[in-house]
JSON list of C-alpha atoms in Angstrom, two decimals:
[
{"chain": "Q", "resi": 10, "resn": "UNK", "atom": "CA", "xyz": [70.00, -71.66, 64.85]},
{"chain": "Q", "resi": 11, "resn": "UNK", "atom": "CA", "xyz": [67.80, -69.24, 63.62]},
{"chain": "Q", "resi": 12, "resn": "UNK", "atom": "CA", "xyz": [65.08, -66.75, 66.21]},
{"chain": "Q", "resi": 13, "resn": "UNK", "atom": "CA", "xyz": [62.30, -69.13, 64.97]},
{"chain": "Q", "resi": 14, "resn": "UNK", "atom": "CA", "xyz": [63.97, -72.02, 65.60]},
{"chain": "Q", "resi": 15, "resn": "UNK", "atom": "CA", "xyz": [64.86, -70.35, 69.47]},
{"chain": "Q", "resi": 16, "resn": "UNK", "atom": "CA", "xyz": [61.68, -69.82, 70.16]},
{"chain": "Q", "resi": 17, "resn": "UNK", "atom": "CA", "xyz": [59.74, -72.88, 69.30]},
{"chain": "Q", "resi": 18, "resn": "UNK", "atom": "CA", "xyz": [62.48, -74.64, 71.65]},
{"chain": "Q", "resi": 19, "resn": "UNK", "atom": "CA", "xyz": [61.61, -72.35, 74.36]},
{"chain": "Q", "resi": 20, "resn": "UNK", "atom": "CA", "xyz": [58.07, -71.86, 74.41]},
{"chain": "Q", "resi": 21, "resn": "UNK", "atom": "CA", "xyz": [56.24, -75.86, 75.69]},
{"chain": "Q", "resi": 22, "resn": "UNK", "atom": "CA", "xyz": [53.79, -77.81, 73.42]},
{"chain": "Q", "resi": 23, "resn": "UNK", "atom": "CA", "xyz": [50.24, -77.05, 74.21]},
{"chain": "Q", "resi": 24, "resn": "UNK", "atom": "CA", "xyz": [50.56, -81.07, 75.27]},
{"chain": "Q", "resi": 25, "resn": "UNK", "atom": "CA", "xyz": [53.10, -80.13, 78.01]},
{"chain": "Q", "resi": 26, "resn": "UNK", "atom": "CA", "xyz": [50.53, -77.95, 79.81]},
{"chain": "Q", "resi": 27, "resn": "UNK", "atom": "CA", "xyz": [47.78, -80.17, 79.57]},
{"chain": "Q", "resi": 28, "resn": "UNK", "atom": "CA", "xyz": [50.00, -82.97, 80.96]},
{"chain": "Q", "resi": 29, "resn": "UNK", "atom": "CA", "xyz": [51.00, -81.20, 84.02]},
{"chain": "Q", "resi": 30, "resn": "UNK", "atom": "CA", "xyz": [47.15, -80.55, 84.59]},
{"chain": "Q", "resi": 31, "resn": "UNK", "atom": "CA", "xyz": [46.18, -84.12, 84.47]},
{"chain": "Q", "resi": 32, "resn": "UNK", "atom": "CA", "xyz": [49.17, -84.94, 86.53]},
{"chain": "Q", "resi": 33, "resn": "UNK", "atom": "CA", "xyz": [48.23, -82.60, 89.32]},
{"chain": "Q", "resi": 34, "resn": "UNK", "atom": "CA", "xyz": [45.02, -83.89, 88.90]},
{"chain": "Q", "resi": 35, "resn": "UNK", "atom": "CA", "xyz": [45.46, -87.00, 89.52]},
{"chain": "Q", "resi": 36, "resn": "UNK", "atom": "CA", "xyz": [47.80, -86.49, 92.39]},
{"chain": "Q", "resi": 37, "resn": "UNK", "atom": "CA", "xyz": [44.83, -84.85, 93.83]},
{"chain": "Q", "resi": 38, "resn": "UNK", "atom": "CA", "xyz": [42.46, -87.56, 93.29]},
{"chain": "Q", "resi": 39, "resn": "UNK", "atom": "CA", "xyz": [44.84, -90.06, 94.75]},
{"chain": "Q", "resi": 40, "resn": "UNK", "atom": "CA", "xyz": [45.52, -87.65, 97.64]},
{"chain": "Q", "resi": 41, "resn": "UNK", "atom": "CA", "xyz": [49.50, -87.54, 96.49]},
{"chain": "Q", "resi": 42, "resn": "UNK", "atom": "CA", "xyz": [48.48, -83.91, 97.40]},
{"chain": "Q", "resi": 43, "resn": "UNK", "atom": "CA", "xyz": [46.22, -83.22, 99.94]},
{"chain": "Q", "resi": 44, "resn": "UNK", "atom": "CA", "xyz": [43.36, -80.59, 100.73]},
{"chain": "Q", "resi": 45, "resn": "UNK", "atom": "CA", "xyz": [45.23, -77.23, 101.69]},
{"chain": "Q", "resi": 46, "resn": "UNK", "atom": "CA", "xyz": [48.80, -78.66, 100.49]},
{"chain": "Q", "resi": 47, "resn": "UNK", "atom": "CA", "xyz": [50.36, -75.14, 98.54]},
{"chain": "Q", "resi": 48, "resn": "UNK", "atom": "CA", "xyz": [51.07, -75.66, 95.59]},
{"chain": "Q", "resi": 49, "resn": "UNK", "atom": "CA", "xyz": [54.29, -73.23, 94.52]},
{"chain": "Q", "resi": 50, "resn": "UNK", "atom": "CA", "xyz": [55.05, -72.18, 91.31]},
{"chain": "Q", "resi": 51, "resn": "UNK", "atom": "CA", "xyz": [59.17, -72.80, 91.52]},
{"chain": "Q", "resi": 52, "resn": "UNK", "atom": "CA", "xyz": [58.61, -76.61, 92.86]},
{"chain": "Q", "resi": 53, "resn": "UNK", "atom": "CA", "xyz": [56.08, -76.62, 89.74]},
{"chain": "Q", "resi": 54, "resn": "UNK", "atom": "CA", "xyz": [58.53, -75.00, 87.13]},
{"chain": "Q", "resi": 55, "resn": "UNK", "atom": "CA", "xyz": [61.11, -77.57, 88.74]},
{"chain": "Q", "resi": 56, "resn": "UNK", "atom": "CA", "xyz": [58.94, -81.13, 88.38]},
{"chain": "Q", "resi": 57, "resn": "UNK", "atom": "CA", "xyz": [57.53, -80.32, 84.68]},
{"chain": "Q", "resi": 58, "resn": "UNK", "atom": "CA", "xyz": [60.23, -78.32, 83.46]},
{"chain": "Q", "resi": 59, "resn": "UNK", "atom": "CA", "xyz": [57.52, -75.29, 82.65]},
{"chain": "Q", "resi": 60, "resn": "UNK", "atom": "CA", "xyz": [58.30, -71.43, 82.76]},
{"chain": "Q", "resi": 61, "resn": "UNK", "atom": "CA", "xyz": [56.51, -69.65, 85.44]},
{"chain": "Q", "resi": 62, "resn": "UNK", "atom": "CA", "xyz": [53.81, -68.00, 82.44]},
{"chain": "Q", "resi": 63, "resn": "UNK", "atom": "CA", "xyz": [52.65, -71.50, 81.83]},
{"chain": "Q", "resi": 64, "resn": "UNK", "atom": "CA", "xyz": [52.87, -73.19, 85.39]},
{"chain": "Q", "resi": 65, "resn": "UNK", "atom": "CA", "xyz": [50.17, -70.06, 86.63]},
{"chain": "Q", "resi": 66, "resn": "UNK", "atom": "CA", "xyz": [48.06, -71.31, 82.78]},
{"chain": "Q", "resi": 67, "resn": "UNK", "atom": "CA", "xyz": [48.63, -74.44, 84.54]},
{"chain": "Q", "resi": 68, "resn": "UNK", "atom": "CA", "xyz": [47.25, -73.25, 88.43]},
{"chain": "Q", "resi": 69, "resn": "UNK", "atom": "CA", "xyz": [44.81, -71.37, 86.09]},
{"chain": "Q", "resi": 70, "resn": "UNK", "atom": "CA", "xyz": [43.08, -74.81, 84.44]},
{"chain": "Q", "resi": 71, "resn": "UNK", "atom": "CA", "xyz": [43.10, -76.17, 88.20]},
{"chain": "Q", "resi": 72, "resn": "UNK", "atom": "CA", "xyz": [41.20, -73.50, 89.52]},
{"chain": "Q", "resi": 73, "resn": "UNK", "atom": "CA", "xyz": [38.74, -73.17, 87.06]},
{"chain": "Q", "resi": 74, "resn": "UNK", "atom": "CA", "xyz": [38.05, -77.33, 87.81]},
{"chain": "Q", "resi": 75, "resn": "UNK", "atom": "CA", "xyz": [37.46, -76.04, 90.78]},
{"chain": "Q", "resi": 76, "resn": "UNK", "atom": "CA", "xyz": [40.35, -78.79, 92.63]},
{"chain": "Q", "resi": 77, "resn": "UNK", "atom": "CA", "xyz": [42.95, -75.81, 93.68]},
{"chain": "Q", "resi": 78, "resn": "UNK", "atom": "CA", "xyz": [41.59, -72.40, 94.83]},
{"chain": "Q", "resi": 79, "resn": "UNK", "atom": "CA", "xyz": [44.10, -69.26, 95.24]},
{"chain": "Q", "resi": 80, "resn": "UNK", "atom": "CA", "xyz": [44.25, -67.80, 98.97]},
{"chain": "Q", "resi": 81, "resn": "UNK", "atom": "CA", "xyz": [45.52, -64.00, 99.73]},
{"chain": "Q", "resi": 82, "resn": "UNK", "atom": "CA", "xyz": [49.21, -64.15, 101.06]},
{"chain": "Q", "resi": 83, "resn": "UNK", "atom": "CA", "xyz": [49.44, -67.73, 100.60]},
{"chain": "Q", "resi": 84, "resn": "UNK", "atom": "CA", "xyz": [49.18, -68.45, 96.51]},
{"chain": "Q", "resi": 85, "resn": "UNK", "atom": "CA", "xyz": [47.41, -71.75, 94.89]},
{"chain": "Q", "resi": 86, "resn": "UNK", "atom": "CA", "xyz": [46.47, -74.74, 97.58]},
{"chain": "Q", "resi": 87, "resn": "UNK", "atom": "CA", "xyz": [44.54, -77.98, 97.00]},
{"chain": "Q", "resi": 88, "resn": "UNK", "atom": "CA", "xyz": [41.14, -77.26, 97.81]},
{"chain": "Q", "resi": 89, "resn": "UNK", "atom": "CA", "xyz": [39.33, -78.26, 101.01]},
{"chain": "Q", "resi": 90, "resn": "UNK", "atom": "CA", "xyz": [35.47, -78.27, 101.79]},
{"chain": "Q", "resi": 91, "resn": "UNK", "atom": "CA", "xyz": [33.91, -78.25, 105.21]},
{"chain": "Q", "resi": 92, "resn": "UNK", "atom": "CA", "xyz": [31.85, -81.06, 106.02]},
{"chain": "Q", "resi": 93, "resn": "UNK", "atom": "CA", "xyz": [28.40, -78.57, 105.50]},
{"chain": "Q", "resi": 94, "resn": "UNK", "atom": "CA", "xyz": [30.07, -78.08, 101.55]},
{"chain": "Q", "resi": 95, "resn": "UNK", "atom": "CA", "xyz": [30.43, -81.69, 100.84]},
{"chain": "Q", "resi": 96, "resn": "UNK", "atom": "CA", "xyz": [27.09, -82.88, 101.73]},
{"chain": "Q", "resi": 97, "resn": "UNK", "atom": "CA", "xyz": [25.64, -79.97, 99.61]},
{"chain": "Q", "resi": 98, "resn": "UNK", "atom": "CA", "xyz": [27.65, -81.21, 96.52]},
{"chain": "Q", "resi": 99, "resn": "UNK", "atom": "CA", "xyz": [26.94, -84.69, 97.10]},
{"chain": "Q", "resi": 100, "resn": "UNK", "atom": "CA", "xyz": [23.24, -83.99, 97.29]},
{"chain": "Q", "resi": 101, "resn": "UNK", "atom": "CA", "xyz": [23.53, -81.86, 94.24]},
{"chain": "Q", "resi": 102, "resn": "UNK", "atom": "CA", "xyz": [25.29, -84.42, 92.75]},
{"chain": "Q", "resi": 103, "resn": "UNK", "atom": "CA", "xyz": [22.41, -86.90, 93.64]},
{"chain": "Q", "resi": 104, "resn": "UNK", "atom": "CA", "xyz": [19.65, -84.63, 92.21]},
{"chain": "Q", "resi": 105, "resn": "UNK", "atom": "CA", "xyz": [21.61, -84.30, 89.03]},
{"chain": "Q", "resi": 106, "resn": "UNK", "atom": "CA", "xyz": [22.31, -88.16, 88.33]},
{"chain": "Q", "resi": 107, "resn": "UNK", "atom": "CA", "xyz": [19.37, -89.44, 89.72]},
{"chain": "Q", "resi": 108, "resn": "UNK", "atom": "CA", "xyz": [17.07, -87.35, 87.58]},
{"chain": "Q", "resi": 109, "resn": "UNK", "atom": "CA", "xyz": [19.02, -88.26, 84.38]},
{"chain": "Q", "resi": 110, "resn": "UNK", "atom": "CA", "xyz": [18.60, -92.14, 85.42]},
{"chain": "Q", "resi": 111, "resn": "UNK", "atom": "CA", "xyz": [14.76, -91.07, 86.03]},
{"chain": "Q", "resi": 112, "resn": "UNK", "atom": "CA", "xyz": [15.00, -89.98, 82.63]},
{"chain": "Q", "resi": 113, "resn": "UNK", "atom": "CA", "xyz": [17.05, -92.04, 80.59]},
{"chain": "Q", "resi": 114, "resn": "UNK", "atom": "CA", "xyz": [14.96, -93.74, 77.75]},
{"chain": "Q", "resi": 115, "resn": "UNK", "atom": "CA", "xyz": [14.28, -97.68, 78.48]},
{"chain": "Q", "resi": 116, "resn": "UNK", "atom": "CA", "xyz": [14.83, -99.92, 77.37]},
{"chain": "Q", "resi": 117, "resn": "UNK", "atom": "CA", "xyz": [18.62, -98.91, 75.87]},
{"chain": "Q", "resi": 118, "resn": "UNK", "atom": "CA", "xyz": [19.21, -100.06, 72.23]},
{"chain": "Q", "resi": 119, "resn": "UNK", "atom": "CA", "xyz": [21.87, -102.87, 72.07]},
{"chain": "Q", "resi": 120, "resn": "UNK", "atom": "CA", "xyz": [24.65, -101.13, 70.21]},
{"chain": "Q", "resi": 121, "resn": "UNK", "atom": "CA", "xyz": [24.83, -98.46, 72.72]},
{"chain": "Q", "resi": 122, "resn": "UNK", "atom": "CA", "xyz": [24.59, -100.92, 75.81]},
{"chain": "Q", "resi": 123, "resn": "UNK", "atom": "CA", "xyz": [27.80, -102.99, 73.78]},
{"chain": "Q", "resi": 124, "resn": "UNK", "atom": "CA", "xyz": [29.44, -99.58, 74.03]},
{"chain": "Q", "resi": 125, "resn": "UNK", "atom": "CA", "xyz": [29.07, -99.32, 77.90]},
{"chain": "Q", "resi": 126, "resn": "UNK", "atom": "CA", "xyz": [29.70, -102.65, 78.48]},
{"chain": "Q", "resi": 127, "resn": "UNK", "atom": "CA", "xyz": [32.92, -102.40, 76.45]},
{"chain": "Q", "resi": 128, "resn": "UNK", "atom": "CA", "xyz": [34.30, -99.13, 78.78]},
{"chain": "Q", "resi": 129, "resn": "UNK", "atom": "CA", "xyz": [33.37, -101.63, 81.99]},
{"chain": "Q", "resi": 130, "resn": "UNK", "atom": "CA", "xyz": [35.46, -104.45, 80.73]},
{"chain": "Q", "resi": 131, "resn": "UNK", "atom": "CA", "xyz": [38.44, -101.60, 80.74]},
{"chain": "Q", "resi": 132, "resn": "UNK", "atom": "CA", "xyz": [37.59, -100.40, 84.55]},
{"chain": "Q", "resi": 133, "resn": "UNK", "atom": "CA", "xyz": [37.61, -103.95, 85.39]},
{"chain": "Q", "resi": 134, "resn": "UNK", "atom": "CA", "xyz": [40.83, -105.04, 84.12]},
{"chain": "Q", "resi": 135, "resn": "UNK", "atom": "CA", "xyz": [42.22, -101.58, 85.70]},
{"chain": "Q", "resi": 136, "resn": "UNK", "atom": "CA", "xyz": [40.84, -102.63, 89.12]},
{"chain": "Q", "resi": 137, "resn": "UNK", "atom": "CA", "xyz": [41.93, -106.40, 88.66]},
{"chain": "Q", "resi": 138, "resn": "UNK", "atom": "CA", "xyz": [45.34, -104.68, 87.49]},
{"chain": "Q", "resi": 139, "resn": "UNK", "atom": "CA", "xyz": [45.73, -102.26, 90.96]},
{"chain": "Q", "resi": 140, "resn": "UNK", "atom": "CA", "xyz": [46.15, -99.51, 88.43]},
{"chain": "Q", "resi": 141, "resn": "UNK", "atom": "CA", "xyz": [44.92, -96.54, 90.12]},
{"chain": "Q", "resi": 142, "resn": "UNK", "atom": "CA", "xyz": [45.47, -94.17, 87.28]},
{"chain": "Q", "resi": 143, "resn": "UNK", "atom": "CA", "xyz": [43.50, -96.62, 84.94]},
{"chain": "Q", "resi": 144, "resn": "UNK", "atom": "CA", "xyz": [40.70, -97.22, 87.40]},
{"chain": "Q", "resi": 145, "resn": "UNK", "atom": "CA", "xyz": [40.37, -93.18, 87.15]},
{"chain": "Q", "resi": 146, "resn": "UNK", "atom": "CA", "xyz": [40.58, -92.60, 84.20]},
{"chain": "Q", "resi": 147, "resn": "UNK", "atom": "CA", "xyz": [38.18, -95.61, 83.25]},
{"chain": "Q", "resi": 148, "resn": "UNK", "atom": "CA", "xyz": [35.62, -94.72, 85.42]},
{"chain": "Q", "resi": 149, "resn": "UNK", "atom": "CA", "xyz": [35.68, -91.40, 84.21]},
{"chain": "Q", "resi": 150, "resn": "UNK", "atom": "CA", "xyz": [35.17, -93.04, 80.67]},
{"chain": "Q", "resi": 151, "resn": "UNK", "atom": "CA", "xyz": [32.06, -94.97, 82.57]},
{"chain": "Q", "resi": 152, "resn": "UNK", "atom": "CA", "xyz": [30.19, -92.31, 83.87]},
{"chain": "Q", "resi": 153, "resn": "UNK", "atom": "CA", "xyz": [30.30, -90.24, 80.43]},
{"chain": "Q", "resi": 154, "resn": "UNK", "atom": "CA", "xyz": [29.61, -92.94, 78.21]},
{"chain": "Q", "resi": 155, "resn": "UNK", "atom": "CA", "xyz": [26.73, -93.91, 80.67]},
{"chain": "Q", "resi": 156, "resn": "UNK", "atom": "CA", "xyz": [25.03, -90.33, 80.80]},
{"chain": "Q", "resi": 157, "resn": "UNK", "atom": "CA", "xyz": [25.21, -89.67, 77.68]},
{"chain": "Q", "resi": 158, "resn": "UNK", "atom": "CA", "xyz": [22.58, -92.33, 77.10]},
{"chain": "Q", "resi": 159, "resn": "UNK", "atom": "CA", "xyz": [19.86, -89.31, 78.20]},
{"chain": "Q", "resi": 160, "resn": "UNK", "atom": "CA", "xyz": [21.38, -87.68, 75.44]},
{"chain": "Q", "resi": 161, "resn": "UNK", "atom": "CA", "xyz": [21.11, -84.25, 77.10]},
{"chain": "Q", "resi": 162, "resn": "UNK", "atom": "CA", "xyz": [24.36, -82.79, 76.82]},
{"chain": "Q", "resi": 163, "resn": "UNK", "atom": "CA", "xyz": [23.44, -79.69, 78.94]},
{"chain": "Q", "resi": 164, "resn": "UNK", "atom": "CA", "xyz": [22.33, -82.12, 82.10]},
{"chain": "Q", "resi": 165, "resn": "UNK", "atom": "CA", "xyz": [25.37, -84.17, 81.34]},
{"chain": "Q", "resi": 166, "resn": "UNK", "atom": "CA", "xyz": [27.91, -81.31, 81.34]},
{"chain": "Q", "resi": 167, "resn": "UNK", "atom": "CA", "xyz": [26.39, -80.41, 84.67]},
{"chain": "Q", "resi": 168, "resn": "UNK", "atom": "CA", "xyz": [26.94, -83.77, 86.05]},
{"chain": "Q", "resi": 169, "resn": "UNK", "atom": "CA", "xyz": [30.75, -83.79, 84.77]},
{"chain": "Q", "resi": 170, "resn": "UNK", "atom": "CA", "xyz": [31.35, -80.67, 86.59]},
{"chain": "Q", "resi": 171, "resn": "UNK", "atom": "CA", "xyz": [30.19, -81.08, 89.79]},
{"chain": "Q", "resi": 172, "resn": "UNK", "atom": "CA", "xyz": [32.11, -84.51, 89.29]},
{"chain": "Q", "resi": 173, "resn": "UNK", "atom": "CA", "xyz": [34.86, -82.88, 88.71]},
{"chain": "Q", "resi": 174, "resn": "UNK", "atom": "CA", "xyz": [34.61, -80.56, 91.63]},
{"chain": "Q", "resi": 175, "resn": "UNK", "atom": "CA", "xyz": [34.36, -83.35, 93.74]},
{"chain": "Q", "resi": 176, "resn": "UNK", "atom": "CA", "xyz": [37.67, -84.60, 93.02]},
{"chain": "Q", "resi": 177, "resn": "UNK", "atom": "CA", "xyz": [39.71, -83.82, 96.15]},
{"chain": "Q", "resi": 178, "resn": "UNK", "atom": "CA", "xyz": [37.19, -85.24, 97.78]},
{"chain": "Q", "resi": 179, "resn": "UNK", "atom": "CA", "xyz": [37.33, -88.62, 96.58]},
{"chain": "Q", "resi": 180, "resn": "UNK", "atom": "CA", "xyz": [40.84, -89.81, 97.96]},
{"chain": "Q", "resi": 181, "resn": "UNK", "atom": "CA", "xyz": [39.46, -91.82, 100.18]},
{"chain": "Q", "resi": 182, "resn": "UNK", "atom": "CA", "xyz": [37.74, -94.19, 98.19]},
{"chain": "Q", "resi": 183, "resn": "UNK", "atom": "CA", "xyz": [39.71, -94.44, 95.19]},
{"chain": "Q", "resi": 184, "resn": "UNK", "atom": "CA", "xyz": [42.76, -95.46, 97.20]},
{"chain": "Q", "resi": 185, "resn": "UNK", "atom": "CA", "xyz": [40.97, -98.34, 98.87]},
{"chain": "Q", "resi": 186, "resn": "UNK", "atom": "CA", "xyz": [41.15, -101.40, 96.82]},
{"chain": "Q", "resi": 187, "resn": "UNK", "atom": "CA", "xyz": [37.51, -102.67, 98.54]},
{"chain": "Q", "resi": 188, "resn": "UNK", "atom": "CA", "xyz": [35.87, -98.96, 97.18]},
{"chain": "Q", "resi": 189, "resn": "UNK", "atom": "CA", "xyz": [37.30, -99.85, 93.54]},
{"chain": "Q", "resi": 190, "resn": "UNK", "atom": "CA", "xyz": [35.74, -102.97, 94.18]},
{"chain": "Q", "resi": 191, "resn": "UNK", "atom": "CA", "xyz": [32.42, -101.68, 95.09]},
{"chain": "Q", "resi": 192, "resn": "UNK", "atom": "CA", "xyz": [32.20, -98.79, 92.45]},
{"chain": "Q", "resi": 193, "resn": "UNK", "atom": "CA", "xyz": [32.92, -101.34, 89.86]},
{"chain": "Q", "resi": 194, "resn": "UNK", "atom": "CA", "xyz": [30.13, -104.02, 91.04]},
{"chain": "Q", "resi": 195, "resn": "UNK", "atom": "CA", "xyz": [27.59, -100.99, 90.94]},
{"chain": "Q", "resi": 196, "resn": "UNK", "atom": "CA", "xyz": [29.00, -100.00, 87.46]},
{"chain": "Q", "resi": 197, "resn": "UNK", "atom": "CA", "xyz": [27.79, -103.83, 86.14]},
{"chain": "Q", "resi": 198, "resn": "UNK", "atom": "CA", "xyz": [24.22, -103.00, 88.44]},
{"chain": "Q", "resi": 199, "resn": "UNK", "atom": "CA", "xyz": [23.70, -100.45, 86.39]},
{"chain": "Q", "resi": 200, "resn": "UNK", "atom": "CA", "xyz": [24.37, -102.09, 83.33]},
{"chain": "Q", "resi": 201, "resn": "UNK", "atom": "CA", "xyz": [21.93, -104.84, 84.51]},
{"chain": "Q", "resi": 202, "resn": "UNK", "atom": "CA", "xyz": [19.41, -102.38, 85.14]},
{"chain": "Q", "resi": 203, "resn": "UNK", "atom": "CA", "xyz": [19.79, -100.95, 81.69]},
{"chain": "Q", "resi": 204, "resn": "UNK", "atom": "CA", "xyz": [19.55, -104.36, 80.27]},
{"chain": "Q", "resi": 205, "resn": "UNK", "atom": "CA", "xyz": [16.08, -105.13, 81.96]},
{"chain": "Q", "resi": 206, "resn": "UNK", "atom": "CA", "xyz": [14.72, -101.62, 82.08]},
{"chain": "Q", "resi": 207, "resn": "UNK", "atom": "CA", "xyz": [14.56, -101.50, 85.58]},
{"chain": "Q", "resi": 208, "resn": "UNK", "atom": "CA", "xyz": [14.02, -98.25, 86.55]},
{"chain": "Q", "resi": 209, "resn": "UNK", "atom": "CA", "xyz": [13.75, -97.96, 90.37]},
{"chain": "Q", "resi": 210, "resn": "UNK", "atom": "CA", "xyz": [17.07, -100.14, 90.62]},
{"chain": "Q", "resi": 211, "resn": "UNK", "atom": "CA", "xyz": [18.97, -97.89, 88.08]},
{"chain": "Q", "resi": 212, "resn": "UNK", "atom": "CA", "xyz": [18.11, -94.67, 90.17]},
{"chain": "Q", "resi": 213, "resn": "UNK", "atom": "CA", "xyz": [18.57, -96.46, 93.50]},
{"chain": "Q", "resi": 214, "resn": "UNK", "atom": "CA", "xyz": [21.79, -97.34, 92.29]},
{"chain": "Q", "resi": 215, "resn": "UNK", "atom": "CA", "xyz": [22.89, -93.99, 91.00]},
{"chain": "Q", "resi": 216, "resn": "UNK", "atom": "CA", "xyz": [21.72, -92.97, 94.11]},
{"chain": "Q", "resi": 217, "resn": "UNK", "atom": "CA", "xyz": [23.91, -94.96, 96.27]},
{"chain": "Q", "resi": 218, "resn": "UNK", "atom": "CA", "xyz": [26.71, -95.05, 94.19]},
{"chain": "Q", "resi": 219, "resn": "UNK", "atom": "CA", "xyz": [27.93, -91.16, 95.66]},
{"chain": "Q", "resi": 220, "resn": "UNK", "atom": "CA", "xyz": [27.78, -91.97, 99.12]},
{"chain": "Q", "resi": 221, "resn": "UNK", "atom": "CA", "xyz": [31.67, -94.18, 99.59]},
{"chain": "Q", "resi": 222, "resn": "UNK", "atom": "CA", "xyz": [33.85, -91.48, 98.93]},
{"chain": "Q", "resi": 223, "resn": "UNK", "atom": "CA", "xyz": [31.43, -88.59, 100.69]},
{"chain": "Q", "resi": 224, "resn": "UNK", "atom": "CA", "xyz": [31.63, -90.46, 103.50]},
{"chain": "Q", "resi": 225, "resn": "UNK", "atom": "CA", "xyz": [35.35, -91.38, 103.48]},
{"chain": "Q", "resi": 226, "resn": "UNK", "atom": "CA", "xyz": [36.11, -87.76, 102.86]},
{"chain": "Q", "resi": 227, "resn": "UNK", "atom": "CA", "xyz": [33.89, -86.70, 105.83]},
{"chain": "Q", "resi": 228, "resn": "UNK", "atom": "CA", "xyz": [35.88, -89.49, 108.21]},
{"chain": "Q", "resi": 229, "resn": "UNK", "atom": "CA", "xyz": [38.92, -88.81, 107.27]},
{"chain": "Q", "resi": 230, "resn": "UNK", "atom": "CA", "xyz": [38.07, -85.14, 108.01]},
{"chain": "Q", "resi": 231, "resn": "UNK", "atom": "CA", "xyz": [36.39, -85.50, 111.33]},
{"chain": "Q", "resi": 232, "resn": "UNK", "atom": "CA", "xyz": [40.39, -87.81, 112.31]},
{"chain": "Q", "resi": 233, "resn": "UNK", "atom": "CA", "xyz": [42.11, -85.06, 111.00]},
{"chain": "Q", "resi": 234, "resn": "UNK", "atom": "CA", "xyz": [40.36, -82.76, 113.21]},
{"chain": "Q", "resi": 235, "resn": "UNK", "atom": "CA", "xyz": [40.22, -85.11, 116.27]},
{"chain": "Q", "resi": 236, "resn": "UNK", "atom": "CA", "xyz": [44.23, -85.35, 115.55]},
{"chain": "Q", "resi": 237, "resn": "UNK", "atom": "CA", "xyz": [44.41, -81.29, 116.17]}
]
């Protein structure tokens, strides 16, 4: 076996990296890991068989999602928010997708509604399924294809980000089997409210849409601190 050959069996595929990111951030999402859980980079080398350079690439990705955050003397934990933090995202998060459903053009041509519809029928057989990872990834799916009808990619890069940053807070809901339920009635509203051009209901919708997992994340914080 030649150096080459050594080397290219030593160093991970790109892939391997990027796995262990969507991994961890899915454990996140589905509170496998919790807010302020360390994260260590031995138990990390250990479960994805990575060397230490690419599990801190790895803690690197996380951080810049903004779903891990590095503390002095303690290394990379799951990030927490105060309850003050997650009602400022959420309400940045309204502003953000209610102004692109304020904006979207109406009424939707068909071929683009078909596309929609067709990413809905996925999250539905996901939630029908129990599939937790599907219903994630799915919605995910939902949400882009849907703003991307304002075809404003700044305004819908801002939206995926804060999105994203909301991610440990969203436990709560996606665990629940009635949330699931209710985020994927409210993805059909919206549909239907594409379908007639119905303005007021698509925003109203959008609007409400947030507020499940804010407020599961705030309950489950205000037990947790009640518990202490």
């Amino acid at each position: 076996m030649n150096a080459d050959t050594t080397a290219a069996l030593q160093t991970p595929a790109p892939d391997a990296a990027q796995a262990a990111v969507a991994t961890l951030e899915e454990d996140i999402v589905f509170g496998r890991l919790h807010p302020r859980q360390r994260l260590t980079e031995d138990e990390l080398m250990a479960r994805f068989a990575l060397k230490r350079h690419v599990v801190r690439q790895v803690l690197a990705e996380l951080e810049l999602l903004g779903v891990v955050e590095k503390k002095r003397n303690i290394g990379a934990v799951v990030r927490a928010y105060s309850a003050r933090e997650v009602m400022e995202l959420y309400a940045l998060r309204q502003v953000l997708e209610v102004h692109a459903a304020s904006q979207m053009p109406l009424p939707v041509p068909q071929a683009r509604l078909a596309a929609l519809v067709a990413v809905q029928r996925e999250h539905d057989a996901a939630v029908a399924d129990g599939d937790a990872r599907r219903v994630f990834r799915s919605n995910q799916r939902f949400h882009r294809e849907f703003f991307s009808l304002l075809d404003n990619a700044v305004l819908g890069q801002a939206i995926e980000e804060y999105a994203r940053r909301t991610h440990p807070i969203r436990f709560g809901s996606l665990a629940a089997a009635g949330y699931r339920e209710r985020a994927r009635q409210e993805h059909w509203a919206m549909i239907h409210a594409l379908r007639d051009g119905n303005r007021e209901a698509l925003m109203t919708v959008c609007r409400e849409h947030l507020l499940p997992s804010r407020d599961a994340y705030l309950a489950a914080e205000q037990a947790r601190l009640g518990s202490q």
